[in-house]
Short mmCIF file of C-alpha atoms in Angstrom, two decimals:
data_model
loop_
_atom_site.label_atom_id
_atom_site.label_comp_id
_atom_site.label_asym_id
_atom_site.label_seq_id
_atom_site.Cartn_x
_atom_site.Cartn_y
_atom_site.Cartn_z
CA MET A 288 0.12 0.00 0.20
CA TRP A 289 1.22 3.68 -0.92
CA ARG A 290 0.99 6.10 2.05
CA GLU A 291 2.84 9.18 -0.04
CA PHE A 292 2.75 10.40 -3.41
CA THR A 293 6.58 9.27 -3.50
CA ASP A 294 5.94 5.91 -2.86
CA ILE A 295 4.21 5.24 -6.13
CA ASP A 296 6.22 3.09 -8.24
CA THR A 297 6.93 4.94 -11.44
CA GLU A 298 9.47 2.63 -12.84
CA SER A 299 7.70 -0.88 -13.13
CA GLY A 300 4.04 -1.65 -13.11
CA VAL A 301 2.52 1.97 -13.37
CA GLY A 302 5.14 3.81 -14.84
CA SER A 303 5.52 1.08 -17.63
CA HIS A 304 2.07 0.46 -18.23
CA GLY A 305 -0.13 2.64 -16.53
CA ALA A 306 -2.96 2.53 -14.48
CA SER A 307 -7.10 1.90 -14.32
CA VAL A 308 -8.09 3.60 -11.18
CA ALA A 309 -10.84 3.65 -9.16
CA ILE A 310 -11.38 6.70 -6.83
CA GLY A 311 -13.09 7.18 -3.60
CA VAL A 312 -13.30 7.06 0.25
CA PHE A 313 -14.30 3.22 0.16
CA ASP A 314 -15.12 3.31 3.71
CA GLY A 315 -17.21 -0.06 3.82
CA VAL A 316 -15.99 -1.05 0.68
CA HIS A 317 -19.83 -2.17 0.20
CA LYS A 318 -21.56 -3.42 -3.14
CA GLY A 319 -21.46 -0.07 -4.60
CA HIS A 320 -17.68 0.14 -3.97
CA GLN A 321 -17.43 -3.23 -5.12
CA LYS A 322 -18.85 -2.30 -8.68
CA LEU A 323 -16.35 0.32 -8.93
CA LEU A 324 -13.38 -1.81 -8.04
CA ALA A 325 -14.79 -4.57 -10.47
CA HIS A 326 -14.68 -1.78 -13.31
CA ALA A 327 -11.14 -0.90 -12.73
CA VAL A 328 -10.22 -4.77 -12.74
CA GLY A 329 -11.96 -5.28 -15.95
CA ASP A 330 -10.25 -2.06 -17.59
CA ALA A 331 -6.79 -3.13 -16.33
CA LYS A 332 -7.35 -6.57 -17.92
CA ARG A 333 -8.36 -4.78 -21.08
CA HIS A 334 -5.31 -2.20 -21.36
CA GLY A 335 -2.76 -4.30 -19.73
CA THR A 336 -2.02 -1.71 -17.06
CA MET A 337 -2.21 -2.12 -12.92
CA ALA A 338 -5.76 -1.67 -11.11
CA VAL A 339 -5.66 0.77 -8.36
CA MET A 340 -7.73 1.73 -5.80
CA VAL A 341 -7.33 5.40 -4.28
CA THR A 342 -8.70 6.11 -0.95
CA PHE A 343 -8.03 9.01 1.40
CA ASP A 344 -6.49 8.60 4.86
CA PRO A 345 -7.58 10.44 7.10
CA HIS A 346 -11.29 10.96 5.66
CA PRO A 347 -11.44 14.23 4.13
CA VAL A 348 -14.06 15.53 6.12
CA GLU A 349 -11.76 15.17 9.15
CA VAL A 350 -9.23 17.68 7.69
CA ILE A 351 -11.72 20.20 6.31
CA MET A 352 -14.22 19.95 9.80
CA PRO A 353 -12.28 18.44 12.53
CA GLY A 354 -14.08 16.31 15.14
CA LYS A 355 -17.16 15.74 12.14
CA SER A 356 -16.01 12.92 10.33
CA PRO A 357 -18.04 9.88 10.44
CA GLU A 358 -17.55 6.81 12.47
CA THR A 359 -15.05 4.34 10.48
CA LEU A 360 -16.95 1.28 8.72
CA THR A 361 -13.66 -0.24 7.56
CA PRO A 362 -9.99 0.82 8.79
CA LEU A 363 -7.48 1.49 6.35
CA VAL A 364 -5.59 -1.96 6.33
CA ARG A 365 -8.77 -3.75 6.00
CA ARG A 366 -9.72 -1.67 3.14
CA ALA A 367 -6.48 -2.73 1.31
CA GLU A 368 -7.21 -6.40 2.46
CA LEU A 369 -10.73 -6.59 0.89
CA ALA A 370 -9.31 -4.36 -2.22
CA ALA A 371 -6.97 -7.26 -2.86
CA GLU A 372 -9.64 -9.82 -2.53
CA TYR A 373 -11.53 -8.10 -5.31
CA GLY A 374 -8.48 -8.03 -7.77
CA ILE A 375 -6.79 -4.70 -6.99
CA ASP A 376 -3.37 -4.68 -7.67
CA ALA A 377 -2.28 -1.70 -5.72
CA VAL A 378 -3.83 0.87 -2.86
CA PHE A 379 -2.74 4.55 -2.74
CA ALA A 380 -4.23 5.71 0.47
CA ILE A 381 -3.97 9.87 -0.28
CA PRO A 382 -2.22 11.75 2.96
CA PHE A 383 -5.12 14.31 3.09
CA ASP A 384 -4.19 17.30 4.32
CA LYS A 385 -4.64 20.70 4.33
CA GLU A 386 -2.46 21.29 1.36
CA ILE A 387 -4.11 19.00 -0.95
CA ALA A 388 -7.62 20.11 0.22
CA SER A 389 -6.47 23.50 -1.36
CA TRP A 390 -5.88 22.11 -4.98
CA THR A 391 -7.99 22.76 -7.74
CA PRO A 392 -9.89 20.09 -9.23
CA ALA A 393 -7.50 20.32 -12.20
CA GLU A 394 -4.24 20.47 -9.76
CA PHE A 395 -5.65 17.17 -7.93
CA PHE A 396 -6.20 15.29 -11.45
CA ASP A 397 -2.87 16.21 -13.17
CA ARG A 398 -0.74 15.45 -9.74
CA LEU A 399 -2.49 12.43 -8.91
CA LEU A 400 -3.88 10.76 -12.40
CA VAL A 401 -1.54 12.05 -14.79
CA GLU A 402 2.15 12.76 -13.10
CA ARG A 403 2.23 9.93 -10.69
CA LEU A 404 -0.48 6.87 -11.91
CA HIS A 405 -0.10 7.33 -15.51
CA ALA A 406 -3.81 6.94 -15.72
CA ARG A 407 -5.36 5.04 -18.67
CA SER A 408 -8.89 4.91 -17.45
CA VAL A 409 -10.73 5.95 -14.24
CA VAL A 410 -13.95 5.08 -12.39
CA VAL A 411 -15.92 7.05 -9.95
CA GLY A 412 -19.35 6.73 -9.02
CA THR A 413 -21.92 9.73 -9.80
CA ASN A 414 -21.44 11.69 -6.47
CA PHE A 415 -17.60 11.76 -6.35
CA THR A 416 -16.48 15.31 -5.72
CA PHE A 417 -12.86 16.19 -5.63
CA GLY A 418 -10.55 19.70 -5.32
CA TYR A 419 -11.01 22.40 -3.31
CA LYS A 420 -14.42 22.86 -1.73
CA ALA A 421 -15.25 19.66 -3.27
CA ALA A 422 -15.67 22.02 -6.62
CA GLY A 423 -14.94 19.01 -9.06
CA THR A 424 -17.72 16.59 -9.98
CA ALA A 425 -17.90 13.36 -11.71
CA GLU A 426 -18.38 15.31 -14.87
CA THR A 427 -15.53 17.69 -14.38
CA LEU A 428 -13.63 14.38 -13.96
CA LYS A 429 -15.01 13.34 -17.22
CA SER A 430 -14.12 16.75 -18.89
CA LEU A 431 -10.35 16.27 -17.82
CA CYS A 432 -10.15 12.86 -19.11
CA GLU A 433 -11.47 13.64 -22.29
CA ALA A 434 -8.89 16.52 -22.92
CA ARG A 435 -5.84 14.36 -21.89
CA GLY A 436 -7.22 10.92 -23.43
CA ILE A 437 -7.91 9.17 -20.55
CA GLU A 438 -10.91 6.94 -20.30
CA CYS A 439 -13.67 8.17 -17.99
CA HIS A 440 -16.47 6.03 -16.52
CA ILE A 441 -19.06 7.07 -13.85
CA GLU A 442 -21.01 4.39 -12.51
CA GLU A 443 -24.43 4.91 -10.95
CA LEU A 444 -25.16 4.15 -7.33
CA VAL A 445 -26.33 0.61 -6.56
CA SER A 446 -29.61 -0.28 -5.25
CA ASP A 447 -30.43 -3.40 -4.05
CA GLY A 448 -34.16 -3.45 -3.56
CA GLU A 449 -34.48 -2.22 -0.21
CA GLY A 450 -32.55 1.24 -0.77
CA ILE A 451 -29.32 2.92 -2.04
CA VAL A 452 -26.33 1.11 -0.79
CA SER A 453 -24.31 3.66 0.65
CA SER A 454 -21.61 4.12 3.63
CA THR A 455 -24.29 6.46 5.36
CA ALA A 456 -26.97 3.86 4.92
CA ILE A 457 -24.66 1.12 6.57
CA ARG A 458 -24.16 3.35 9.51
CA HIS A 459 -27.55 4.13 9.94
CA ALA A 460 -28.52 0.50 9.89
CA LEU A 461 -26.02 -0.52 12.53
CA ALA A 462 -27.19 2.56 14.57
CA GLU A 463 -31.00 0.78 14.47
CA GLY A 464 -29.28 -2.40 15.43
CA ASP A 465 -29.86 -3.80 12.01
CA ALA A 466 -26.59 -5.93 11.14
CA ARG A 467 -28.79 -8.04 8.72
CA ARG A 468 -29.13 -4.88 6.60
CA ALA A 469 -25.98 -3.88 7.28
CA GLY A 470 -24.48 -7.25 6.24
CA GLN A 471 -26.67 -7.16 2.82
CA MET A 472 -25.47 -3.72 1.71
CA LEU A 473 -21.68 -5.04 2.39
CA GLY A 474 -21.79 -8.28 1.02
CA ARG A 475 -20.37 -9.63 4.24
CA PRO A 476 -21.06 -8.93 7.99
CA HIS A 477 -19.97 -5.75 9.81
CA ARG A 478 -16.61 -6.23 11.77
CA VAL A 479 -14.72 -4.68 14.35
CA THR A 480 -11.38 -5.72 15.65
CA GLY A 481 -9.46 -5.40 18.54
CA GLU A 482 -6.98 -6.87 21.13
CA VAL A 483 -8.59 -9.17 23.80
CA ILE A 484 -8.14 -7.93 26.90
CA HIS A 485 -9.27 -8.83 30.49
CA GLY A 486 -12.65 -7.42 31.50
CA GLU A 487 -14.69 -7.43 34.66
CA GLY A 488 -14.03 -11.34 34.66
CA ARG A 489 -17.48 -12.42 35.84
CA GLY A 490 -18.96 -13.98 32.67
CA GLY A 491 -16.88 -17.20 33.27
CA LYS A 492 -16.44 -17.21 37.34
CA GLU A 493 -19.94 -16.35 37.97
CA LEU A 494 -22.31 -16.96 35.16
CA GLY A 495 -20.82 -19.84 33.36
CA TYR A 496 -20.39 -17.60 30.11
CA PRO A 497 -16.58 -16.66 29.44
CA THR A 498 -16.36 -14.05 27.20
CA ALA A 499 -13.36 -12.57 24.98
CA ASN A 500 -13.60 -8.65 25.97
CA LEU A 501 -12.37 -6.41 22.75
CA SER A 502 -10.65 -3.51 23.02
CA ALA A 503 -12.51 -1.77 20.35
CA ASP A 504 -11.68 1.46 18.62
CA MET A 505 -14.92 3.50 19.49
CA HIS A 506 -14.06 5.45 16.31
CA GLU A 507 -14.90 2.53 14.52
CA CYS A 508 -18.60 2.34 13.76
CA VAL A 509 -19.97 -0.20 16.58
CA PRO A 510 -23.31 -1.39 16.33
CA VAL A 511 -25.89 0.08 18.87
CA ASP A 512 -26.05 -1.34 22.28
CA GLY A 513 -27.38 -4.82 22.21
CA VAL A 514 -27.11 -8.76 21.72
CA TYR A 515 -26.27 -10.16 18.24
CA ALA A 516 -25.41 -13.09 16.39
CA GLY A 517 -22.16 -13.28 14.82
CA TRP A 518 -18.49 -14.79 14.46
CA PHE A 519 -15.48 -14.55 16.14
CA THR A 520 -11.96 -15.03 14.66
CA VAL A 521 -8.45 -14.60 15.93
CA LEU A 522 -6.78 -12.55 13.07
CA ASP A 523 -3.17 -12.68 14.04
CA ASP A 524 -1.05 -16.09 13.43
CA GLY A 525 0.32 -18.38 16.47
CA ASP A 526 -1.20 -21.54 17.97
CA LEU A 527 -3.75 -21.06 20.89
CA GLU A 528 -4.04 -22.66 24.04
CA GLY A 529 -7.14 -24.67 24.13
CA SER A 530 -9.53 -25.84 21.45
CA MET A 531 -9.60 -23.04 19.01
CA LYS A 532 -7.42 -22.36 15.85
CA ALA A 533 -6.29 -18.74 14.58
CA GLY A 534 -8.10 -17.72 11.27
CA THR A 535 -11.05 -20.09 12.00
CA ARG A 536 -14.40 -18.46 11.90
CA TYR A 537 -16.83 -19.64 15.26
CA PRO A 538 -19.88 -18.84 16.00
CA ALA A 539 -20.58 -16.25 18.90
CA ALA A 540 -23.08 -14.33 20.79
CA ILE A 541 -21.94 -11.05 20.96
CA SER A 542 -22.73 -8.14 23.65
CA VAL A 543 -22.05 -4.52 23.04
CA GLY A 544 -23.10 -1.84 25.86
CA THR A 545 -22.43 -1.51 29.41
CA ASN A 546 -23.95 -4.09 31.68
CA PRO A 547 -26.65 -2.39 33.55
CA THR A 548 -27.59 -5.67 35.65
CA PHE A 549 -24.11 -4.99 37.47
CA ASP A 550 -24.20 -1.22 37.06
CA ASP A 551 -21.36 -1.10 35.00
CA GLU A 552 -20.18 1.95 33.18
CA ALA A 553 -17.71 1.18 30.37
CA ARG A 554 -19.36 0.32 27.02
CA THR A 555 -17.59 -2.94 25.82
CA VAL A 556 -17.42 -5.39 23.16
CA GLU A 557 -17.70 -8.98 24.28
CA ALA A 558 -18.09 -12.06 22.35
CA PHE A 559 -19.04 -15.66 23.98
CA VAL A 560 -17.52 -18.24 21.64
CA LEU A 561 -20.12 -21.09 21.38
CA ASP A 562 -18.67 -24.63 22.39
CA GLU A 563 -14.83 -23.60 22.26
CA SER A 564 -12.54 -22.59 24.96
CA SER A 565 -9.12 -21.03 24.41
CA ASP A 566 -6.78 -18.41 26.14
CA LEU A 567 -7.39 -15.54 24.01
CA TYR A 568 -5.98 -12.58 25.90
CA GLY A 569 -3.45 -10.48 24.22
CA ARG A 570 -4.47 -11.94 20.56
CA HIS A 571 -5.98 -9.60 18.03
CA ALA A 572 -9.49 -10.75 17.07
CA ALA A 573 -12.51 -9.88 15.06
CA VAL A 574 -16.32 -9.85 15.61
CA ASP A 575 -18.54 -10.17 12.68
CA PHE A 576 -22.17 -8.91 13.29
CA VAL A 577 -25.00 -10.96 11.69
CA GLY A 578 -28.01 -10.33 13.26
CA HIS A 579 -29.94 -8.38 16.13
CA VAL A 580 -31.25 -10.89 19.22
CA ARG A 581 -32.27 -7.95 21.54
CA GLY A 582 -31.31 -5.06 23.13
CA MET A 583 -29.48 -4.18 26.34
CA GLU A 584 -31.45 -4.95 29.58
CA LYS A 585 -31.15 -4.67 33.12
CA PHE A 586 -32.57 -7.94 35.03
CA ASN A 587 -33.49 -8.50 38.57
CA GLY A 588 -30.52 -10.48 39.54
CA ILE A 589 -27.99 -13.32 38.31
CA ASP A 590 -30.62 -16.20 37.55
CA GLU A 591 -32.91 -13.47 35.55
CA LEU A 592 -29.61 -12.72 33.63
CA LEU A 593 -28.65 -16.50 32.92
CA GLU A 594 -32.32 -17.47 31.94
CA ALA A 595 -32.05 -14.69 29.35
CA MET A 596 -28.59 -15.77 28.06
CA ASP A 597 -29.57 -19.16 27.80
CA ARG A 598 -32.37 -17.86 25.31
CA ASP A 599 -29.75 -15.52 23.54
CA VAL A 600 -27.74 -18.51 22.60
CA LYS A 601 -30.14 -20.50 21.11
CA ILE A 602 -31.42 -17.56 19.03
CA VAL A 603 -27.93 -17.01 18.12
CA ARG A 604 -27.43 -20.72 17.12
CA ALA A 605 -31.00 -20.83 14.72
CA MET A 606 -29.69 -17.39 13.26
CA LEU A 607 -26.16 -18.77 12.53
CA ASP A 608 -27.33 -21.95 10.93
CA GLY A 609 -29.36 -19.75 8.48
CA CYS A 610 -25.97 -17.98 7.00
CA ASP A 611 -24.37 -18.71 3.63
CA GLU A 612 -21.04 -20.81 4.57
CA THR A 613 -19.30 -18.49 2.25
CA THR A 614 -20.00 -14.86 3.10
CA GLY A 615 -21.57 -15.71 6.84
CA ILE A 616 -24.40 -13.31 6.20
CA SER A 617 -27.92 -14.38 6.60
CA ARG A 618 -29.16 -16.03 3.75
CA GLU A 619 -32.27 -13.23 4.50
CA GLY A 620 -30.16 -10.69 4.15
CA GLN A 621 -28.45 -11.76 0.71
CA GLY A 622 -31.38 -10.13 -1.44
#
């Protein structure tokens, strides 16, 4: 992944053959984004160029209006991983700052697409904007491309029958606890990652439900408080002490929020892995949210809480039994 303009390889793939470029923030790498990436990959095969995804880090809104940028759906490293899965050869994460924000659309176009990437073709969505005060539009890009002999493709936004697929719509779904709808738009379950850390410790000792407590970055888009069905995966390498293996997806009941029954104040993301047990402390892990089970509730004592948790696990098993084996999302949500 290229992090600076000077990192772009001008001597081998890009310099020799040029690039077929997809540009956007790509937060989520959702089905609409996947359409752009597929187009760039197809153009690269046709032209014999490199397929390049251009994204932004940090989010442009954070530079223009600090503190106002939306919660992150997909961290940069995960975006690059997903892009590679969809056939992209290289990712350039523009180090967006006030200087780059001051470039006119023509300056942005020339410095990025002409001088650095030697673009043969470019694909964007109809809502794409660029340059100082977002003065450049998709049509502006098309005019600049035509003047310089570069192919330009403008893709319509994707609709899946329930509405337009967008990062904003996915955030809204997660804010409503609708993990099914979020997964439908993403084409995979929404993921939150973090290191497994020590929590209150009562899950295993007092309740018989040992949980993995993730140190999730709360700048990421964590679903609204509640209990969810989902998957748990240890992402880093190395053997685990216990029955689990790194890199394997396991069914899990996931709790997001404070625990009102015990008057806890810290908001946590905890996963109870079904039917498995391992020492997970210090490991980097992911939870993938498939479906919403219930909201966060305060119970009158441990017995009532345990009855609810037993019910939760039964519901989780049923939800996950209805998931596609490859994508991990509910078959109901695939549309």
